[in-house]
Short mmCIF file of N, CA and C in Angstrom, two decimals:
data_model
loop_
_atom_site.label_atom_id
_atom_site.label_comp_id
_atom_site.label_asym_id
_atom_site.label_seq_id
_atom_site.Cartn_x
_atom_site.Cartn_y
_atom_site.Cartn_z
N MET V 1 -1.16 1.51 -10.49
CA MET V 1 -1.18 0.69 -9.38
C MET V 1 -0.78 -0.93 -10.02
N ILE V 2 -0.05 -1.44 -9.45
CA ILE V 2 0.34 -2.91 -9.66
C ILE V 2 -0.03 -3.79 -8.62
N PHE V 3 -0.55 -4.84 -9.10
CA PHE V 3 -0.95 -5.90 -8.31
C PHE V 3 -0.41 -7.07 -8.62
N GLY V 4 0.41 -8.05 -7.58
CA GLY V 4 1.26 -8.96 -7.67
C GLY V 4 1.11 -9.83 -6.65
N ASP V 5 1.77 -11.03 -6.89
CA ASP V 5 1.61 -12.28 -5.85
C ASP V 5 3.24 -12.42 -5.51
N ILE V 6 3.52 -12.73 -4.62
CA ILE V 6 5.09 -13.22 -4.18
C ILE V 6 5.50 -14.42 -4.80
N ARG V 7 4.53 -15.41 -4.92
CA ARG V 7 4.78 -16.68 -5.38
C ARG V 7 4.98 -16.43 -7.01
N SER V 8 4.77 -15.49 -7.77
CA SER V 8 4.86 -15.47 -9.11
C SER V 8 5.99 -14.16 -9.34
N TYR V 9 6.44 -13.72 -8.37
CA TYR V 9 7.34 -12.80 -8.59
C TYR V 9 8.58 -12.96 -9.26
N GLU V 10 9.21 -14.12 -9.15
CA GLU V 10 10.33 -14.44 -10.11
C GLU V 10 10.17 -14.30 -11.60
N ILE V 11 8.80 -14.76 -11.91
CA ILE V 11 8.71 -14.77 -13.44
C ILE V 11 8.46 -13.15 -13.76
N GLU V 12 7.67 -12.54 -12.76
CA GLU V 12 7.27 -11.12 -13.39
C GLU V 12 8.23 -10.04 -12.90
N LYS V 13 9.26 -10.31 -12.16
CA LYS V 13 9.88 -9.05 -11.42
C LYS V 13 10.77 -8.19 -12.75
N ALA V 14 11.17 -8.74 -13.60
CA ALA V 14 11.82 -8.03 -14.86
C ALA V 14 10.91 -6.86 -15.34
N VAL V 15 9.66 -6.88 -15.04
CA VAL V 15 8.77 -5.83 -15.57
C VAL V 15 8.40 -4.72 -14.59
N TYR V 16 8.91 -4.97 -13.35
CA TYR V 16 8.72 -3.92 -12.33
C TYR V 16 9.86 -2.89 -12.28
N PRO V 17 9.51 -1.58 -11.95
CA PRO V 17 10.61 -0.55 -11.84
C PRO V 17 11.51 -1.22 -10.74
N ALA V 18 12.78 -0.64 -10.83
CA ALA V 18 13.74 -1.00 -9.76
C ALA V 18 13.31 -0.88 -8.38
N PRO V 19 12.70 0.37 -7.95
CA PRO V 19 12.27 0.64 -6.51
C PRO V 19 11.51 -0.52 -5.95
N VAL V 20 10.53 -0.99 -6.79
CA VAL V 20 9.31 -1.85 -6.68
C VAL V 20 10.25 -3.25 -6.36
N ARG V 21 11.08 -3.68 -7.18
CA ARG V 21 11.92 -4.95 -7.18
C ARG V 21 12.61 -4.80 -5.93
N GLN V 22 13.26 -3.52 -5.27
CA GLN V 22 13.98 -3.79 -4.15
C GLN V 22 13.14 -3.74 -2.87
N ALA V 23 11.67 -3.21 -3.09
CA ALA V 23 10.84 -3.35 -1.95
C ALA V 23 10.30 -4.83 -1.74
N VAL V 24 10.09 -5.44 -3.06
CA VAL V 24 9.65 -6.61 -2.73
C VAL V 24 10.77 -7.74 -2.45
N GLU V 25 12.00 -7.42 -2.78
CA GLU V 25 13.10 -8.06 -2.43
C GLU V 25 13.26 -8.11 -0.80
N PHE V 26 13.08 -6.86 -0.32
CA PHE V 26 12.98 -6.80 1.14
C PHE V 26 12.16 -7.61 1.91
N ILE V 27 10.59 -7.51 1.34
CA ILE V 27 9.65 -8.15 1.82
C ILE V 27 10.01 -9.61 1.92
N ARG V 28 10.67 -10.11 0.72
CA ARG V 28 10.74 -11.61 0.60
C ARG V 28 11.82 -12.03 1.60
N SER V 29 12.84 -11.05 2.11
CA SER V 29 13.86 -11.45 3.11
C SER V 29 13.42 -11.24 4.38
N LEU V 30 12.40 -10.43 4.66
CA LEU V 30 11.84 -10.05 5.82
C LEU V 30 11.46 -11.27 6.97
N ASN V 31 10.85 -12.27 6.48
CA ASN V 31 10.23 -13.12 7.23
C ASN V 31 9.19 -12.52 8.09
N ALA V 32 8.32 -11.65 7.45
CA ALA V 32 7.19 -11.05 8.30
C ALA V 32 6.45 -11.43 9.49
N GLN V 33 6.24 -12.83 9.25
CA GLN V 33 5.05 -13.50 10.00
C GLN V 33 5.72 -13.27 11.47
N ASP V 34 7.26 -13.54 11.67
CA ASP V 34 7.86 -13.42 12.83
C ASP V 34 8.39 -12.18 13.38
N LYS V 35 8.29 -11.13 12.35
CA LYS V 35 8.71 -9.65 12.62
C LYS V 35 7.65 -8.98 13.64
N GLU V 36 8.41 -8.32 14.69
CA GLU V 36 7.79 -7.22 15.52
C GLU V 36 7.00 -6.09 14.55
N LEU V 37 6.07 -5.62 15.22
CA LEU V 37 5.38 -4.69 14.63
C LEU V 37 6.39 -3.11 14.67
N GLY V 38 6.39 -2.48 13.60
CA GLY V 38 7.27 -1.34 13.70
C GLY V 38 7.92 -0.90 12.24
N ARG V 39 8.82 -0.06 12.34
CA ARG V 39 9.45 0.44 11.26
C ARG V 39 10.96 -0.19 11.02
N TYR V 40 11.23 -0.50 9.82
CA TYR V 40 12.47 -1.19 9.35
C TYR V 40 13.20 -0.45 8.35
N ASP V 41 14.19 0.28 8.35
CA ASP V 41 14.79 1.05 7.38
C ASP V 41 15.43 0.14 6.17
N ILE V 42 15.15 0.71 5.08
CA ILE V 42 15.74 0.02 3.88
C ILE V 42 16.86 0.89 3.51
N ASP V 43 16.58 2.11 3.35
CA ASP V 43 17.41 3.26 2.84
C ASP V 43 16.99 4.58 3.41
N GLY V 44 16.94 4.50 4.82
CA GLY V 44 16.61 5.74 5.58
C GLY V 44 15.31 6.00 5.28
N ASP V 45 15.00 7.44 5.01
CA ASP V 45 13.89 8.08 4.68
C ASP V 45 13.49 7.70 3.15
N ASN V 46 14.23 7.19 2.38
CA ASN V 46 14.22 6.98 0.86
C ASN V 46 13.06 5.93 0.78
N MET V 47 13.55 4.92 1.73
CA MET V 47 12.68 3.54 1.61
C MET V 47 12.77 2.81 2.90
N PHE V 48 11.48 2.59 3.49
CA PHE V 48 11.40 2.03 4.76
C PHE V 48 10.15 1.14 4.77
N ALA V 49 9.91 0.13 5.57
CA ALA V 49 8.91 -0.93 5.91
C ALA V 49 8.25 -0.58 7.14
N LEU V 50 6.97 -0.63 7.02
CA LEU V 50 5.93 -0.52 8.31
C LEU V 50 5.47 -1.81 8.27
N VAL V 51 5.83 -2.78 9.51
CA VAL V 51 4.96 -3.81 9.71
C VAL V 51 4.10 -3.45 10.62
N GLN V 52 2.71 -3.90 10.02
CA GLN V 52 1.51 -3.44 11.09
C GLN V 52 0.70 -4.30 11.36
N SER V 53 -0.32 -4.49 12.20
CA SER V 53 -1.19 -5.13 12.51
C SER V 53 -2.40 -4.20 12.51
N ILE V 54 -3.51 -4.55 11.71
CA ILE V 54 -4.87 -3.68 11.43
C ILE V 54 -6.09 -4.40 11.78
N ASP V 55 -6.76 -3.79 12.38
CA ASP V 55 -8.26 -4.23 12.68
C ASP V 55 -9.11 -3.71 11.52
N THR V 56 -9.56 -4.85 10.52
CA THR V 56 -10.33 -4.19 9.33
C THR V 56 -11.49 -3.43 9.70
N VAL V 57 -12.06 -2.62 8.93
CA VAL V 57 -13.25 -1.85 9.01
C VAL V 57 -14.00 -2.13 7.69
N THR V 58 -15.55 -1.83 7.65
CA THR V 58 -16.38 -1.95 6.40
C THR V 58 -15.54 -0.84 5.55
N ARG V 59 -15.83 -0.67 4.12
CA ARG V 59 -15.70 0.28 3.25
C ARG V 59 -16.31 1.59 3.90
N GLU V 60 -17.26 1.71 4.33
CA GLU V 60 -18.08 2.82 4.87
C GLU V 60 -17.41 3.66 5.86
N ASN V 61 -16.56 2.66 6.76
CA ASN V 61 -15.87 3.24 7.86
C ASN V 61 -14.34 3.58 7.66
N ARG V 62 -13.81 3.64 6.33
CA ARG V 62 -12.50 3.97 6.03
C ARG V 62 -12.76 4.98 4.93
N LYS V 63 -11.60 5.88 5.13
CA LYS V 63 -11.51 6.98 4.25
C LYS V 63 -10.44 6.41 3.01
N SER V 64 -10.49 6.89 1.86
CA SER V 64 -9.40 6.61 0.92
C SER V 64 -8.34 7.63 1.15
N GLU V 65 -7.05 7.36 0.72
CA GLU V 65 -6.05 8.14 0.92
C GLU V 65 -4.92 8.39 -0.28
N SER V 66 -4.41 9.09 -0.31
CA SER V 66 -3.10 9.39 -1.36
C SER V 66 -1.98 10.05 -0.67
N HIS V 67 -0.97 9.80 -1.48
CA HIS V 67 0.36 10.28 -0.98
C HIS V 67 0.95 11.01 -2.17
N ILE V 68 2.01 12.13 -2.01
CA ILE V 68 2.77 12.55 -2.93
C ILE V 68 4.08 12.48 -3.11
N GLN V 69 4.56 12.18 -1.50
CA GLN V 69 5.93 12.03 -1.63
C GLN V 69 6.36 10.60 -1.69
N TYR V 70 5.49 9.61 -1.27
CA TYR V 70 5.76 8.12 -1.28
C TYR V 70 4.83 7.33 -2.33
N VAL V 71 5.31 6.11 -2.59
CA VAL V 71 4.81 5.18 -3.34
C VAL V 71 4.58 4.06 -2.26
N ASP V 72 3.41 3.38 -2.19
CA ASP V 72 2.98 2.51 -1.19
C ASP V 72 3.06 1.21 -1.76
N VAL V 73 4.02 0.19 -1.29
CA VAL V 73 3.84 -1.38 -1.73
C VAL V 73 3.25 -1.88 -0.27
N GLN V 74 2.01 -2.65 -0.79
CA GLN V 74 1.30 -3.00 0.39
C GLN V 74 1.02 -4.49 0.18
N TYR V 75 1.96 -5.06 1.30
CA TYR V 75 1.85 -6.70 1.15
C TYR V 75 1.16 -7.48 2.34
N LEU V 76 0.28 -8.38 2.08
CA LEU V 76 -0.56 -8.86 3.15
C LEU V 76 0.33 -10.17 3.57
N VAL V 77 0.51 -10.09 4.94
CA VAL V 77 1.09 -11.33 5.48
C VAL V 77 -0.04 -12.28 6.00
N GLU V 78 -0.69 -11.86 6.66
CA GLU V 78 -1.65 -12.70 7.41
C GLU V 78 -3.24 -12.27 7.35
N GLY V 79 -4.25 -13.02 7.20
CA GLY V 79 -5.68 -12.56 6.98
C GLY V 79 -6.21 -12.40 5.70
N GLU V 80 -7.14 -11.51 5.51
CA GLU V 80 -7.63 -11.40 4.21
C GLU V 80 -8.18 -9.88 4.34
N GLU V 81 -7.75 -9.07 3.20
CA GLU V 81 -7.96 -7.62 3.11
C GLU V 81 -8.48 -7.51 2.09
N VAL V 82 -9.55 -6.35 1.83
CA VAL V 82 -10.03 -5.69 0.73
C VAL V 82 -9.54 -4.35 0.82
N ILE V 83 -8.82 -3.88 -0.44
CA ILE V 83 -8.31 -2.63 -0.71
C ILE V 83 -9.26 -2.07 -1.97
N TYR V 84 -10.02 -0.96 -1.67
CA TYR V 84 -10.43 -0.26 -2.63
C TYR V 84 -9.72 0.70 -3.13
N PHE V 85 -9.87 0.88 -4.36
CA PHE V 85 -8.97 1.76 -4.99
C PHE V 85 -9.61 2.43 -6.44
N GLY V 86 -8.90 3.42 -6.73
CA GLY V 86 -9.45 4.30 -8.02
C GLY V 86 -8.75 5.42 -8.48
N ARG V 87 -8.54 5.86 -9.52
CA ARG V 87 -7.71 7.09 -9.87
C ARG V 87 -8.11 8.33 -9.55
N LYS V 88 -7.31 9.26 -9.24
CA LYS V 88 -7.67 10.61 -8.73
C LYS V 88 -7.78 11.23 -10.18
N LYS V 89 -9.08 12.30 -9.94
CA LYS V 89 -9.41 13.11 -10.98
C LYS V 89 -9.12 14.49 -10.77
N ASP V 90 -9.08 15.26 -11.65
CA ASP V 90 -9.03 16.77 -11.64
C ASP V 90 -9.82 17.51 -10.55
N ASP V 91 -11.11 16.94 -10.45
CA ASP V 91 -12.27 17.30 -9.54
C ASP V 91 -12.40 16.48 -8.16
N THR V 92 -11.39 15.63 -7.94
CA THR V 92 -11.57 14.84 -6.72
C THR V 92 -11.10 15.80 -5.53
N ALA V 93 -11.84 15.90 -4.61
CA ALA V 93 -11.75 16.80 -3.61
C ALA V 93 -11.33 15.97 -2.35
N ALA V 94 -10.26 16.50 -1.55
CA ALA V 94 -9.86 15.87 -0.31
C ALA V 94 -10.53 16.38 0.92
N ILE V 95 -11.28 15.51 1.75
CA ILE V 95 -11.84 16.00 2.92
C ILE V 95 -10.70 16.32 4.12
N GLU V 96 -9.47 15.82 3.98
CA GLU V 96 -8.39 16.33 4.71
C GLU V 96 -7.14 16.39 3.79
N ASN V 97 -6.45 17.37 3.75
CA ASN V 97 -5.35 17.43 3.04
C ASN V 97 -4.17 17.80 3.86
N LYS V 98 -3.47 16.75 4.10
CA LYS V 98 -2.11 16.75 4.80
C LYS V 98 -0.99 16.47 4.07
N LEU V 99 -0.89 16.62 2.76
CA LEU V 99 -0.20 16.33 1.88
C LEU V 99 1.43 16.90 2.30
N GLU V 100 1.39 18.35 2.51
CA GLU V 100 2.69 18.75 2.38
C GLU V 100 3.47 18.55 3.78
N GLU V 101 2.67 18.41 5.04
CA GLU V 101 3.16 18.25 6.32
C GLU V 101 3.41 16.72 6.55
N SER V 102 2.37 15.93 6.18
CA SER V 102 2.44 14.62 6.54
C SER V 102 2.28 13.40 5.39
N ASP V 103 2.33 14.03 4.49
CA ASP V 103 2.12 13.00 3.07
C ASP V 103 0.83 12.19 3.06
N TYR V 104 -0.36 12.74 3.24
CA TYR V 104 -1.50 12.07 3.01
C TYR V 104 -2.78 12.99 2.77
N ALA V 105 -3.39 12.58 2.01
CA ALA V 105 -4.78 13.20 2.04
C ALA V 105 -5.79 12.24 2.21
N LEU V 106 -7.08 12.65 2.55
CA LEU V 106 -8.07 11.69 2.78
C LEU V 106 -9.48 12.08 1.85
N TYR V 107 -10.11 11.19 1.29
CA TYR V 107 -11.11 11.44 0.47
C TYR V 107 -12.31 10.46 1.04
N ASP V 108 -13.56 11.05 0.75
CA ASP V 108 -14.74 10.34 1.14
C ASP V 108 -15.16 9.44 -0.31
N THR V 109 -15.39 9.95 -1.22
CA THR V 109 -15.99 9.64 -2.42
C THR V 109 -14.96 9.41 -3.46
N VAL V 110 -14.53 8.25 -4.14
CA VAL V 110 -13.74 8.05 -5.25
C VAL V 110 -14.57 7.50 -6.33
N GLU V 111 -14.74 8.28 -7.58
CA GLU V 111 -15.39 7.98 -8.82
C GLU V 111 -14.90 6.63 -9.32
N GLY V 112 -15.46 5.71 -9.53
CA GLY V 112 -15.13 4.37 -10.25
C GLY V 112 -14.45 3.45 -9.30
N GLU V 113 -14.30 3.61 -8.07
CA GLU V 113 -13.57 3.05 -7.26
C GLU V 113 -13.90 1.23 -7.44
N MET V 114 -12.71 0.76 -7.43
CA MET V 114 -12.79 -0.92 -7.55
C MET V 114 -12.26 -1.49 -6.42
N GLU V 115 -12.60 -2.94 -6.60
CA GLU V 115 -12.16 -3.55 -5.10
C GLU V 115 -10.97 -4.65 -5.53
N LEU V 116 -10.15 -4.66 -4.78
CA LEU V 116 -8.89 -5.64 -4.85
C LEU V 116 -8.97 -6.32 -3.48
N ARG V 117 -9.12 -7.76 -3.76
CA ARG V 117 -8.94 -8.66 -2.32
C ARG V 117 -7.80 -9.20 -2.35
N LEU V 118 -6.90 -9.16 -1.26
CA LEU V 118 -5.71 -9.79 -1.01
C LEU V 118 -5.89 -10.97 -0.10
N SER V 119 -5.04 -11.98 -0.61
CA SER V 119 -4.79 -13.08 0.51
C SER V 119 -3.30 -12.95 0.88
N PRO V 120 -2.96 -13.86 1.73
CA PRO V 120 -1.35 -13.61 2.20
C PRO V 120 -0.53 -13.93 0.97
N GLY V 121 0.28 -13.26 0.75
CA GLY V 121 1.24 -13.27 -0.36
C GLY V 121 1.08 -12.31 -1.60
N MET V 122 0.04 -11.83 -1.42
CA MET V 122 -0.24 -10.59 -2.48
C MET V 122 0.16 -9.42 -2.14
N PHE V 123 0.41 -8.49 -3.08
CA PHE V 123 0.86 -6.99 -2.88
C PHE V 123 0.24 -6.34 -3.89
N ALA V 124 0.24 -4.92 -3.47
CA ALA V 124 -0.40 -3.83 -4.34
C ALA V 124 0.80 -2.66 -4.39
N VAL V 125 0.93 -2.02 -5.44
CA VAL V 125 1.65 -1.05 -5.57
C VAL V 125 0.77 0.34 -5.67
N PHE V 126 0.77 1.34 -5.00
CA PHE V 126 -0.11 2.44 -5.21
C PHE V 126 0.86 3.78 -5.47
N PHE V 127 0.64 4.16 -6.71
CA PHE V 127 1.37 5.51 -6.95
C PHE V 127 0.55 6.98 -6.54
N PRO V 128 1.11 8.02 -6.75
CA PRO V 128 0.30 9.25 -6.08
C PRO V 128 -1.04 9.48 -6.64
N ASP V 129 -1.36 9.22 -7.85
CA ASP V 129 -2.73 9.42 -8.21
C ASP V 129 -3.62 8.20 -8.01
N ASP V 130 -3.07 6.97 -7.31
CA ASP V 130 -3.90 6.00 -7.01
C ASP V 130 -4.52 5.91 -5.64
N LEU V 131 -5.70 6.53 -5.57
CA LEU V 131 -6.39 6.60 -4.34
C LEU V 131 -6.67 5.36 -3.62
N HIS V 132 -6.48 5.01 -2.61
CA HIS V 132 -6.49 3.49 -2.09
C HIS V 132 -7.10 3.73 -0.54
N ARG V 133 -8.08 2.74 -0.12
CA ARG V 133 -8.82 2.58 1.00
C ARG V 133 -8.49 1.31 1.31
N PRO V 134 -7.40 1.05 2.34
CA PRO V 134 -6.85 -0.38 2.74
C PRO V 134 -7.57 -0.78 4.10
N GLY V 135 -7.23 -1.65 4.53
CA GLY V 135 -7.64 -2.20 5.96
C GLY V 135 -9.09 -2.44 5.82
N CYS V 136 -9.61 -2.79 4.53
CA CYS V 136 -11.26 -3.08 4.71
C CYS V 136 -11.46 -4.78 4.72
N SER V 137 -12.56 -4.90 5.36
CA SER V 137 -13.05 -6.43 4.96
C SER V 137 -14.68 -6.12 4.85
N ASP V 138 -15.23 -7.28 4.35
CA ASP V 138 -16.89 -7.29 4.09
C ASP V 138 -17.60 -6.74 5.25
N ASN V 139 -17.15 -7.31 6.40
CA ASN V 139 -18.17 -7.04 7.72
C ASN V 139 -17.21 -6.56 8.73
N GLY V 140 -15.86 -6.09 8.36
CA GLY V 140 -15.04 -5.58 9.41
C GLY V 140 -14.58 -6.47 10.46
N GLY V 141 -13.75 -5.99 11.58
CA GLY V 141 -13.67 -6.66 12.88
C GLY V 141 -12.57 -7.81 12.49
N THR V 142 -11.89 -8.05 11.33
CA THR V 142 -10.81 -9.18 11.42
C THR V 142 -9.52 -8.34 11.68
N THR V 143 -8.41 -9.23 11.97
CA THR V 143 -7.25 -8.60 12.17
C THR V 143 -6.29 -8.87 10.85
N VAL V 144 -5.69 -8.30 10.43
CA VAL V 144 -4.67 -8.64 9.36
C VAL V 144 -3.14 -7.83 9.54
N LYS V 145 -2.05 -8.80 9.10
CA LYS V 145 -0.58 -8.33 9.41
C LYS V 145 -0.37 -8.06 8.02
N LYS V 146 0.23 -6.80 7.85
CA LYS V 146 0.91 -6.69 6.68
C LYS V 146 2.07 -5.76 6.87
N VAL V 147 2.65 -5.64 5.51
CA VAL V 147 3.87 -4.80 5.36
C VAL V 147 3.77 -3.66 4.43
N VAL V 148 3.77 -2.45 4.87
CA VAL V 148 3.79 -1.46 3.89
C VAL V 148 5.22 -0.68 3.63
N VAL V 149 5.70 -0.88 2.41
CA VAL V 149 6.96 -0.37 2.23
C VAL V 149 6.69 1.11 1.49
N LYS V 150 7.30 2.03 2.12
CA LYS V 150 7.28 3.35 1.53
C LYS V 150 8.43 3.74 0.76
N ILE V 151 8.16 4.11 -0.42
CA ILE V 151 9.40 4.49 -1.35
C ILE V 151 9.31 5.63 -1.90
N ARG V 152 10.17 6.54 -1.67
CA ARG V 152 10.08 8.06 -1.96
C ARG V 152 9.86 8.06 -3.55
N LYS V 153 9.03 8.94 -3.88
CA LYS V 153 8.89 8.91 -5.46
C LYS V 153 10.07 9.51 -6.32
N SER V 154 11.07 9.95 -5.51
CA SER V 154 12.13 10.51 -6.75
C SER V 154 13.02 9.27 -6.95
N LEU V 155 12.96 8.29 -6.02
CA LEU V 155 13.83 6.95 -6.48
C LEU V 155 13.11 6.38 -7.93
N PHE V 156 12.17 6.81 -8.46
CA PHE V 156 11.68 6.49 -9.61
C PHE V 156 11.99 7.11 -10.78
N GLU V 157 12.77 8.29 -10.70
CA GLU V 157 13.30 9.10 -11.60
C GLU V 157 14.65 8.81 -12.04
#
């Protein structure tokens, strides 16, 4: 997992993998506050952005997720969001496994789950073994606008 802020991107960008730099550069050029919700292709199905509006829920009302085909770059445009995250372990059991057909699995419990609080301009990068529970807030019921860039894992090879 990588955690960053668009305001310090210029200083830190040299240490990010090339696909992450491409995703963040796209986010910087997007002017996401004014963009319509929906999908924006960067490189077809290899890399694309989803501009989303999400109503947050409490941690207990959101399942953790993972992906095997794509890496997520989750960038917060408006609002405040809490993303809970933890590393997948060998004995972590999915309660719903759609990895092959839809590139996601859902989990109830994540051992050692930590909290990441995002404010506008911050982003997090989640790799395949990073279980993440996005779209949360302390009390739920707030709306956030975010951009999720999906990067095909093979672009990192």
